[in-house]
Short mmCIF file of C-alpha atoms in Angstrom, two decimals:
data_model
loop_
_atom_site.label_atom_id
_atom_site.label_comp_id
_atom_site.label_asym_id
_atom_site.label_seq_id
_atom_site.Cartn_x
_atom_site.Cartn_y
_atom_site.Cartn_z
CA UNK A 1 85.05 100.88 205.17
CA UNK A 2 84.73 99.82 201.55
CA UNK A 3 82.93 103.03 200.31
CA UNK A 4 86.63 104.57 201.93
CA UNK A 5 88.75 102.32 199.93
CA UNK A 6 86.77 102.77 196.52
CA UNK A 7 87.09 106.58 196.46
CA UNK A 8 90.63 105.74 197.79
CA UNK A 9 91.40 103.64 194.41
CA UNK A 10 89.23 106.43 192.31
CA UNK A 11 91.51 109.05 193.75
CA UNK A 12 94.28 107.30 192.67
CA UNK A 13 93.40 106.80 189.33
CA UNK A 14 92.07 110.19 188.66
CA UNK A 15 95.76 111.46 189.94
CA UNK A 16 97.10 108.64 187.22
CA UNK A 17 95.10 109.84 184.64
CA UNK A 18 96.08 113.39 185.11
CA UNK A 19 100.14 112.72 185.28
CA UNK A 20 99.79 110.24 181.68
CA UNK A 21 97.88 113.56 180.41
CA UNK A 22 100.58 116.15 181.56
CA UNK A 23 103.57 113.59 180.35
CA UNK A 24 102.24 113.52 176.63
CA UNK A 25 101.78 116.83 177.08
CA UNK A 26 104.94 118.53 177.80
CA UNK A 27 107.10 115.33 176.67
CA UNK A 28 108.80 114.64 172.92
CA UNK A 29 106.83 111.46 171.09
CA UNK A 30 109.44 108.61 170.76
CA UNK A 31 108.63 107.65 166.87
CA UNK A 32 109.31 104.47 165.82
CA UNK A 33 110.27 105.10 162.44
CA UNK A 34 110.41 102.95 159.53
CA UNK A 35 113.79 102.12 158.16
CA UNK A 36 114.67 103.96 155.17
CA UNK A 37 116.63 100.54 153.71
CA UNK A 38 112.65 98.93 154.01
CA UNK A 39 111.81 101.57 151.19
CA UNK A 40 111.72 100.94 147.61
CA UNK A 41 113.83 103.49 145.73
CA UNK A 42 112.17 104.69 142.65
CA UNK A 43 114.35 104.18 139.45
CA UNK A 44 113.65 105.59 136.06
CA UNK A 45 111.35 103.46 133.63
CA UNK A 46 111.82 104.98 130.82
CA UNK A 47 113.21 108.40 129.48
CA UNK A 48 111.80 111.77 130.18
CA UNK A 49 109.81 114.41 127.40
CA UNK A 50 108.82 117.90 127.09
CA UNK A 51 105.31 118.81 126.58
CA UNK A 52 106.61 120.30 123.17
CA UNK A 53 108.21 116.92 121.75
CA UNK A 54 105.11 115.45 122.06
CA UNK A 55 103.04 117.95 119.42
CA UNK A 56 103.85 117.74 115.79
CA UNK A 57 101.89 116.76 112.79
CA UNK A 58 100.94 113.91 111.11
CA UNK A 59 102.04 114.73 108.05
CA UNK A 60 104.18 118.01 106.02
CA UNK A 61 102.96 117.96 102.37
CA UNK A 62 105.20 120.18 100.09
CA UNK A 63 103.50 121.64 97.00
CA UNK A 64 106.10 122.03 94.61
CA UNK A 65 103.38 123.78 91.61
CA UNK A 66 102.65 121.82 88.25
CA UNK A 67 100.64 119.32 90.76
CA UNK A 68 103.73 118.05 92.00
CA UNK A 69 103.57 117.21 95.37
CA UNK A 70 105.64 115.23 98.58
CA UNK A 71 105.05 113.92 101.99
CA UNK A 72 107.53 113.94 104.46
CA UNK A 73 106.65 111.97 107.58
CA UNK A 74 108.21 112.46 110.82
CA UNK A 75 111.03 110.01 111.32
CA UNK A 76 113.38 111.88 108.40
CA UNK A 77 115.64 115.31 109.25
CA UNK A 78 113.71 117.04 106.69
CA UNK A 79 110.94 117.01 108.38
CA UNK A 80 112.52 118.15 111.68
CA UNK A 81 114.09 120.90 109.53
CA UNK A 82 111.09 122.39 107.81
CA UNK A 83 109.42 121.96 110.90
CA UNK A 84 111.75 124.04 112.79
CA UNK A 85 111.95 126.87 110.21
CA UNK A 86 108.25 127.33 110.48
CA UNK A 87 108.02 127.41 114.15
CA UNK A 88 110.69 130.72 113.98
CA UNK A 89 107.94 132.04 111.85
CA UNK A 90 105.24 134.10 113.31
CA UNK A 91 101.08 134.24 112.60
CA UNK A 92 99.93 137.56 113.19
CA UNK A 93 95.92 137.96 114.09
CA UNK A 94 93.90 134.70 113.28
CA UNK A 95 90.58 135.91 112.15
CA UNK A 96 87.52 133.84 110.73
CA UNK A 97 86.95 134.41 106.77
CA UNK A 98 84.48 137.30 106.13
CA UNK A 99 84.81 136.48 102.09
CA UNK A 100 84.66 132.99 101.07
CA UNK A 101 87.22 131.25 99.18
CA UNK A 102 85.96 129.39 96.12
CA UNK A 103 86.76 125.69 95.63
CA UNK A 104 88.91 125.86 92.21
CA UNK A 105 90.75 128.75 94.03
CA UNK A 106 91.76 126.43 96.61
CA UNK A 107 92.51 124.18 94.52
CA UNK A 108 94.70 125.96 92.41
CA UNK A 109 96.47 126.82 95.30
CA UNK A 110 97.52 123.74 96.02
CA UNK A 111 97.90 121.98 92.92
CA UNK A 112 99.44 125.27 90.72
CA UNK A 113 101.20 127.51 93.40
CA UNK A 114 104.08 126.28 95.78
CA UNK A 115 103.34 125.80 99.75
CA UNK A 116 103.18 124.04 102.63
CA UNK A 117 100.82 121.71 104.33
CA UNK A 118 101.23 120.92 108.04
CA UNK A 119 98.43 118.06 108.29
CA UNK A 120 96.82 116.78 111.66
CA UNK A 121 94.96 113.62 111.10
CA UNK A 122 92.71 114.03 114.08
CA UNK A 123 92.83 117.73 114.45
CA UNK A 124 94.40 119.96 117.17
CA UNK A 125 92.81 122.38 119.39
CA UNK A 126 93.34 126.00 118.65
CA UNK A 127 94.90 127.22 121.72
CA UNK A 128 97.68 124.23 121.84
CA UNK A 129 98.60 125.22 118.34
CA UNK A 130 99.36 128.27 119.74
CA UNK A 131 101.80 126.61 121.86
CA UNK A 132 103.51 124.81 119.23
CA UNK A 133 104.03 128.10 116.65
CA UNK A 134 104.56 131.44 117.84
CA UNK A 135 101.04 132.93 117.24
CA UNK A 136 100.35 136.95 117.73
CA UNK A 137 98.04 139.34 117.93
CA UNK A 138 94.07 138.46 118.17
CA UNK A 139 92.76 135.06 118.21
CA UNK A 140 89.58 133.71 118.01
CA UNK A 141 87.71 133.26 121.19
CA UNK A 142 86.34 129.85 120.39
CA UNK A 143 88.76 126.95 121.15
CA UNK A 144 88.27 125.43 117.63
CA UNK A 145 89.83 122.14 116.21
CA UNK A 146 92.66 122.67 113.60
CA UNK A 147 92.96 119.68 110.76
CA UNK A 148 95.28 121.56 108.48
CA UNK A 149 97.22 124.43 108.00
CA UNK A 150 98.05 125.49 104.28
CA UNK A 151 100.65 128.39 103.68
CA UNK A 152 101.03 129.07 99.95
CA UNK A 153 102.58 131.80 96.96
CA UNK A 154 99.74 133.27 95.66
CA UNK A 155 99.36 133.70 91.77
CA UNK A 156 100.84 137.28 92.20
CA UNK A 157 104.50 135.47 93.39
CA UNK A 158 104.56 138.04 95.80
CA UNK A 159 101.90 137.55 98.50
CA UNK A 160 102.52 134.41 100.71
CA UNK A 161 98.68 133.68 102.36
CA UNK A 162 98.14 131.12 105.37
CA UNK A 163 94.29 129.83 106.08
CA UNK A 164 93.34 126.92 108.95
CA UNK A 165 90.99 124.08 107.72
CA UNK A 166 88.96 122.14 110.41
CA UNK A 167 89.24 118.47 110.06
CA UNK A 168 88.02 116.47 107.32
CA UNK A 169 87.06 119.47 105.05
CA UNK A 170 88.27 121.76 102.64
CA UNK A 171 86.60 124.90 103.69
CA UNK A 172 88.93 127.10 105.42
CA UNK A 173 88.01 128.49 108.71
CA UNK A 174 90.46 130.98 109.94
CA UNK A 175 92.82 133.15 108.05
CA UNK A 176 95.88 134.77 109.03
CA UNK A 177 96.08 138.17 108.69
CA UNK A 178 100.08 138.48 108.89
CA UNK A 179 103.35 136.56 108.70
CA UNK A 180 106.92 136.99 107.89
CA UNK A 181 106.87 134.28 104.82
CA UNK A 182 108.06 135.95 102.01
CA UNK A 183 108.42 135.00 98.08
CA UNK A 184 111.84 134.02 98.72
CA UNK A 185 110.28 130.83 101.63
CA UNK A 186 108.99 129.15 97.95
CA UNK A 187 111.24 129.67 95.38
CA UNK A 188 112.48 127.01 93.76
CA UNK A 189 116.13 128.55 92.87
CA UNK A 190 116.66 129.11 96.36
CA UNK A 191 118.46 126.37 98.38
CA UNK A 192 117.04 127.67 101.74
CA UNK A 193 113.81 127.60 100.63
CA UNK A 194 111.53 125.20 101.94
CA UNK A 195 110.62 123.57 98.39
CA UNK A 196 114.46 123.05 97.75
CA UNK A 197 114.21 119.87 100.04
CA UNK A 198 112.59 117.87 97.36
CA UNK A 199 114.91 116.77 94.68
CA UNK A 200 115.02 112.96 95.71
CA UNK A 201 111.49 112.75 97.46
CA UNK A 202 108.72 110.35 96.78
CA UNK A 203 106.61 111.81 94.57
CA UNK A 204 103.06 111.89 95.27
CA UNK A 205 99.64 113.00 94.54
CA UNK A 206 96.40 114.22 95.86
CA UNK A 207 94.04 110.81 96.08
CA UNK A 208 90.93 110.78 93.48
CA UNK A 209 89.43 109.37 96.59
CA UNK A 210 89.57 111.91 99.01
CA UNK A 211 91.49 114.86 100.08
CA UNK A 212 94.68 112.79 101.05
CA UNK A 213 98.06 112.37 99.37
CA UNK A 214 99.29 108.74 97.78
CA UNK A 215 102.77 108.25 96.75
CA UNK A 216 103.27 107.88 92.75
CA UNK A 217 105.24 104.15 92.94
CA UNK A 218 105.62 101.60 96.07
CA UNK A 219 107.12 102.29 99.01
CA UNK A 220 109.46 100.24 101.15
CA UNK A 221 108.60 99.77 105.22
CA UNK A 222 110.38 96.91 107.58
CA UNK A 223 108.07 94.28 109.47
CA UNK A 224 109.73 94.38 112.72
CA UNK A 225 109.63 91.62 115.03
CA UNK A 226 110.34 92.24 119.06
CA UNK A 227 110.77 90.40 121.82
CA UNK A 228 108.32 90.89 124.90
CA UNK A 229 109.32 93.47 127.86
CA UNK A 230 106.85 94.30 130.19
CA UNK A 231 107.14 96.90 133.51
CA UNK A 232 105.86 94.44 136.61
CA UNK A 233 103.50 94.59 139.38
CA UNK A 234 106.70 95.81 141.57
CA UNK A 235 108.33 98.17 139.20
CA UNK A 236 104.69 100.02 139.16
CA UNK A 237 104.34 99.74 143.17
CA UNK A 238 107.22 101.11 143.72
CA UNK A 239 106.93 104.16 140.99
CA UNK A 240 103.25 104.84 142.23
CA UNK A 241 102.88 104.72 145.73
CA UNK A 242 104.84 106.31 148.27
CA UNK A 243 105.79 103.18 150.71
CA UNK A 244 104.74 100.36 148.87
CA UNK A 245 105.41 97.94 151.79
CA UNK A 246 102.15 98.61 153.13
CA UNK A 247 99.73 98.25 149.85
CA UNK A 248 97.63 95.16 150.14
CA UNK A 249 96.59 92.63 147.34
CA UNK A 250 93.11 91.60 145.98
CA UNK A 251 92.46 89.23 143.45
CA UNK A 252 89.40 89.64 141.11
CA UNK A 253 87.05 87.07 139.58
CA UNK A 254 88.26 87.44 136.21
CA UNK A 255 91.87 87.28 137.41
CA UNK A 256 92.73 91.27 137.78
CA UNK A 257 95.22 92.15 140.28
CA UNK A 258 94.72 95.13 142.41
CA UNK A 259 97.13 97.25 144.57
CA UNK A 260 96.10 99.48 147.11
CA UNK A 261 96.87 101.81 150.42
CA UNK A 262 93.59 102.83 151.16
CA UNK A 263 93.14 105.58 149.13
CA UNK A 264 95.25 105.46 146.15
CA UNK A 265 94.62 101.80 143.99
CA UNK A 266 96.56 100.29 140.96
CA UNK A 267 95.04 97.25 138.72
CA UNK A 268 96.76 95.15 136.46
CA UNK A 269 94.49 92.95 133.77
CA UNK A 270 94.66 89.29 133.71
CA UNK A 271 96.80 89.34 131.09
CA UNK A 272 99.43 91.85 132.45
CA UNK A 273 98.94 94.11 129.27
CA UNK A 274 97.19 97.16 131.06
CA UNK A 275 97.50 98.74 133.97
CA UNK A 276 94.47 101.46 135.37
CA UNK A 277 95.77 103.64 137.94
CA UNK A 278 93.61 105.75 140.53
CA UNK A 279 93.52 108.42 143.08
CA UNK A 280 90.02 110.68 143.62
CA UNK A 281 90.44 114.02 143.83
CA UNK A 282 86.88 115.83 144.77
CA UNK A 283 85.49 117.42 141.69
CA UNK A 284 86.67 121.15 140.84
CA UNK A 285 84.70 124.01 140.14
CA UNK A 286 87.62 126.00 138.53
CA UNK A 287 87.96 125.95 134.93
CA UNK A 288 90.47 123.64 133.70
CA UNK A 289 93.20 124.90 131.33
CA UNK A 290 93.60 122.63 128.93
CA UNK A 291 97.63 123.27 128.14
CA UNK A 292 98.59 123.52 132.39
CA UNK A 293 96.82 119.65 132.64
CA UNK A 294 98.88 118.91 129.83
CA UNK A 295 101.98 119.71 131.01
CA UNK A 296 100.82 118.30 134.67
CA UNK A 297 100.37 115.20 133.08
CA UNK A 298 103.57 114.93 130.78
CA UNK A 299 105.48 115.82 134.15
CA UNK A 300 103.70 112.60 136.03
CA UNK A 301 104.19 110.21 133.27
CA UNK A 302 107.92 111.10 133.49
CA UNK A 303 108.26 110.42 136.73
CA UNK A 304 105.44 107.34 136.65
CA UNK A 305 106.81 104.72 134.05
CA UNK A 306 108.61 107.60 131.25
CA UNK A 307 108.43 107.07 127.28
CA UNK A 308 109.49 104.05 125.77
CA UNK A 309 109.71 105.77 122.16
CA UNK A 310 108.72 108.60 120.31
CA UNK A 311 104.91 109.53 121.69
CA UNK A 312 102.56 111.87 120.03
CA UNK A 313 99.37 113.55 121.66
CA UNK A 314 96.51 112.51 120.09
CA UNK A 315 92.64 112.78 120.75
CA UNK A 316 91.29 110.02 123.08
CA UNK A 317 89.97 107.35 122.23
CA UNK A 318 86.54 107.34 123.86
CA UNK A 319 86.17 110.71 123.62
CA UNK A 320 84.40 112.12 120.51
CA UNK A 321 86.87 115.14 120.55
CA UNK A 322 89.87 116.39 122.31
CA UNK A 323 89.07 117.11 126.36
CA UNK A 324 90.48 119.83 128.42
CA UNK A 325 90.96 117.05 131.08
CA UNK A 326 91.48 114.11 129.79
CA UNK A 327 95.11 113.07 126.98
CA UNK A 328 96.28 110.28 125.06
CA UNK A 329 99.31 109.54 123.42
CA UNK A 330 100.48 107.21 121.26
CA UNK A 331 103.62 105.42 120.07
CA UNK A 332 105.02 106.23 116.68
CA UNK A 333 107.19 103.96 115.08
CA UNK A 334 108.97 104.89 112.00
CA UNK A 335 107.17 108.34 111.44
CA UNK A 336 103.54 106.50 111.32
CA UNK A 337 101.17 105.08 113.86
CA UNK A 338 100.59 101.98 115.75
CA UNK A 339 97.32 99.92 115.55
CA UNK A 340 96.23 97.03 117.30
CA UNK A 341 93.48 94.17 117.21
CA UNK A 342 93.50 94.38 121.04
CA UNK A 343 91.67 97.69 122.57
CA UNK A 344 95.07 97.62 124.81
CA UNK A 345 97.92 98.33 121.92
CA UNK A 346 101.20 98.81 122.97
CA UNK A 347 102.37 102.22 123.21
CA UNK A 348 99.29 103.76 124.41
CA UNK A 349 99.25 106.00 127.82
CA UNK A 350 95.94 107.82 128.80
CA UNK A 351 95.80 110.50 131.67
CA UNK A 352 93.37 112.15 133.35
CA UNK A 353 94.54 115.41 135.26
CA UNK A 354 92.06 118.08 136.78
CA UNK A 355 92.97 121.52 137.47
CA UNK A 356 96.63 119.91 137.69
CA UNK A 357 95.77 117.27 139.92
CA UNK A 358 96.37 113.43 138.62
CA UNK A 359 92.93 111.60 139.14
CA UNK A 360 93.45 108.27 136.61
CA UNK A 361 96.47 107.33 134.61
CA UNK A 362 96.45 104.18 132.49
CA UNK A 363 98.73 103.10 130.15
CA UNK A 364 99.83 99.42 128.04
CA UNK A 365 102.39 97.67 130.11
CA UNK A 366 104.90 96.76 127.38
CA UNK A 367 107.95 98.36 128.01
CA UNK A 368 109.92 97.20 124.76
CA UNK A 369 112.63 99.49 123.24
CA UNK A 370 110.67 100.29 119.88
CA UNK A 371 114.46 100.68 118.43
CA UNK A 372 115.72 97.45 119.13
CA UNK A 373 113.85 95.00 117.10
CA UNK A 374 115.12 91.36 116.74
CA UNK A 375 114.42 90.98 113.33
CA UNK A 376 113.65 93.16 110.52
CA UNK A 377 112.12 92.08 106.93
CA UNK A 378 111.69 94.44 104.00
CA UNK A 379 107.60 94.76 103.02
CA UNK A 380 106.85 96.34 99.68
CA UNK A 381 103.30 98.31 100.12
CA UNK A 382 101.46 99.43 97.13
CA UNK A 383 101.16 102.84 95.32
CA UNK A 384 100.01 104.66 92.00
CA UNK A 385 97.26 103.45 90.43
CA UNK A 386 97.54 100.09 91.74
CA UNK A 387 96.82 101.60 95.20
CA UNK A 388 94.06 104.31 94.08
CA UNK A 389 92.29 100.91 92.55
CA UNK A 390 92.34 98.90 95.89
CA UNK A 391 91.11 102.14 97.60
CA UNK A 392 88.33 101.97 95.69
CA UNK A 393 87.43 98.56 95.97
CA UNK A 394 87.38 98.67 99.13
CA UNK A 395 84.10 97.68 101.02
CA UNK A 396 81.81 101.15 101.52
CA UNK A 397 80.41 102.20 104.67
CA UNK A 398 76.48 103.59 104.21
CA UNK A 399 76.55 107.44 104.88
CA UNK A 400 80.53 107.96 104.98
CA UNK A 401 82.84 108.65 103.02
CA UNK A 402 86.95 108.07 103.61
CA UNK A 403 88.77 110.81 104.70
CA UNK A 404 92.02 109.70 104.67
CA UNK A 405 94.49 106.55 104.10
CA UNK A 406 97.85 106.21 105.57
CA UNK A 407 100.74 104.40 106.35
CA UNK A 408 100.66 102.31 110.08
CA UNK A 409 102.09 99.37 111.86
CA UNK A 410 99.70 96.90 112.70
CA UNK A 411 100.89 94.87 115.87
CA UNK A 412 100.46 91.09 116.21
CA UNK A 413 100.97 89.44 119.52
CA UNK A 414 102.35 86.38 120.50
CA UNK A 415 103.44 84.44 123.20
CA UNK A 416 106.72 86.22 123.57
CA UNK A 417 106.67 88.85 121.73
CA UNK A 418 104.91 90.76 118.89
CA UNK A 419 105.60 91.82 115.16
CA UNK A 420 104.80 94.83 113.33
CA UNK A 421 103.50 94.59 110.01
CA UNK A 422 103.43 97.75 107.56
CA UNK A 423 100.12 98.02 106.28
CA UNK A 424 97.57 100.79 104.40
CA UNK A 425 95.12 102.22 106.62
CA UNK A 426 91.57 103.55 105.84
CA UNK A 427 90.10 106.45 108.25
CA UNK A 428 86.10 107.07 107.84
CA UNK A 429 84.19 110.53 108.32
CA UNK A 430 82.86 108.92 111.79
CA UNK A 431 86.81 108.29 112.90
CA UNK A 432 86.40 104.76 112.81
CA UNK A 433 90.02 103.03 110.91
CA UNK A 434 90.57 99.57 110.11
CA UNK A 435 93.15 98.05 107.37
CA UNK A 436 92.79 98.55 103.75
CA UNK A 437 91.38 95.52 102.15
#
């Protein structure tokens, strides 16, 4: 009797079982969605760029001849304007130089003869310079790091001649074989010429120090003082992951913060400066294109947090060289760079991007509008001979020599806020840069 009723029951189940399988089948799922209100919208934290506004040089040095010389810096319209004339220009077949190119004629050409210098501090890789001017014709194969660019009249006043330096040296590398600059680009009776922008310029002069350019008297710069602004833990949430309600919270020993949904993780330092963001991708094979991860990357950041101020690309700071993978960029404040005592400065954002993919983005978490300061005060920095004696003073490094000094703002923090002070800047052969003493 009981064996009857057990296979009754098992009968009965089995039958169950079968009519739960054939209703999920054949039936529509009854989602229980979650309310769209219970999402965070994502709202703009900053304004958008173009890979293009990002890439420009340091520096434009005009040669005027007679070792006259200016610097314009990239915060004045004649800057923007000789920049843009040169980018309608066009570089026909880059080639390395068979016949070398002695020192005094190089530096006759830019001490006697009237050109152009389009200066990158750090250097720039050959193939995005070929984004940023239109380039023709063969190129060299090797992805090679451009310091300088020097277009210049030759002695003839006929021939204009354009070579590419590698960073931190004199020897050109590369010449160009052909461009539309003609006589008329560097004549000095010519108002559309590119030397005609200098009759109420700075003068300067190349540095008995180094190959770098001082101005002749002092120079004028504002110490800008700013209140603190700072994106927040939710602001960042709700920008980097896609429903930020369910992201749980850890709390490190040293007082980190960290964000994550399981896959995808954001930390925030103790001192809410500096935020790291990750999401693994599995490693690629493919060769990465250096210029695509760019643009991948400017494209996230937009979307992710935006520009606070005007950004440049520049070479990472870990990284002995430029990488195909990973980009920096750094905020420029009055034409001239920002440096900090902290590792963390403001206005730095560092991306990691393979074959288009985002894998780590990390950037400073103050958000302050760079063009609103509270308080401005007029700072006097030195120049002439004054200047060229302090630059020699200054304490030596064993094996290295300077390879350039420059104008920056170095940032102070406090409490509230931070200040930027105008200050001389000394850059060794290694890279290393700290203030000039």
């Amino acid at each position: 009797m009981m064996e009857k009723v057990k296979t009754t029951v098992l009968a009965f189940l089995v039958g169950l079982s079968l009519l739960q399988t054939l209703v999920l089948s054949y039936s529509n799922p009854n989602y229980d969605p979650i309310p769209q209100n219970d999402y965070v919208k994502t709202e703009p934290l900053g304004s958008t760029v173009e890979t293009k506004d990002l890439l420009f040089p340091d520096q434009i040095v005009l040669h005027l001849g007679n070792q006259a010389h200016t610097v314009l810096y990239p915060n004045i319209a004649k800057y923007y304007s000789i920049g843009n004339k040169i980018k309608g220009r066009t570089f026909e077949d880059v080639r390395r130089i068979s016949q070398g190119i002695t020192a005094s004629g190089l530096e006759d050409a830019r001490t006697k003869q009237p050109g152009i210098e389009l200066r990158f501090s750090q250097g720039i890789s050959l193939n995005i310079l070929q984004k940023m001017f239109q380039f023709k014709g063969d190129m060299p194969q090797e992805n090679t790091l451009i310091g300088t660019i020097l277009i210049y009249l030759k002695e003839d006043k006929q021939t204009v001649k354009t070579l590419l330096f590698p960073p931190d040296s004199t020897t050109p590398l590369y010449e160009v074989n052909r461009s539309d600059f003609s006589a008329k680009d560097f004549s000095a009776d010519d108002r559309d010429s590119f030397i005609a922008y200098q009759e109420e310029s700075m003068p300067y002069h190349l540095s008995t120090s180094g190959d770098f350019y001082l101005p002749d008297k002092e120079i004028t710069l504002s110490k800008k003082e700013y209140q603190m602004v700072q994106f927040t833990a939710e602001q960042l949430k709700s920008t980097l992951f896609v429903d930020p309600i369910i992201t749980r919270n850890l709390t490190e020993r040293d007082g980190s913060q960290i964000y994550t949904d399981g896959k995808k993780g954001l930390q925030i330092t103790s001192d809410q400066r500096w935020m790291i963001y990750s999401d693994p991708v599995a490693p690629v094979e493919a060769k990465n294109d250096a210029y695509e991860n760019l643009q991948a990357g400017v494209r996230f950041i937009n979307q992710h947090g935006g520009w606070n101020g005007r950004y440049k690309l520049v070479k990472p700071s870990s990284y002995p060289s430029y990488s195909d993978q990973t980009f920096e960029f750094a905020i420029m404040l009055d034409g001239v760079p920002i440096f900090a005592k902290e590792s963390e400065s403001v206005g730095i954002i560092r991306i990691t991007v393979q074959k288009g993919i985002i894998s780590n983005y990390e950037r400073s978490m103050i958000n302050t509008d760079m063009t609103q300061p509270k308080r401005e005060e007029a700072v006097t920095l030195q120049g002439g001979q004054d200047l060229e004696e302090r630059i020699r003073s200054h304490p030596k490094k064993p094996g290295l020599s300077i390879v350039n000094v420059f104008v920056a703002y170095q940032a102070e923090y406090s409490e509230n806020g931070f200040t930027m002070m105008p200050v001389w800047m000394v850059q060794w052969k290694d890279g290393s840069i700290e203030p000039l003493k």
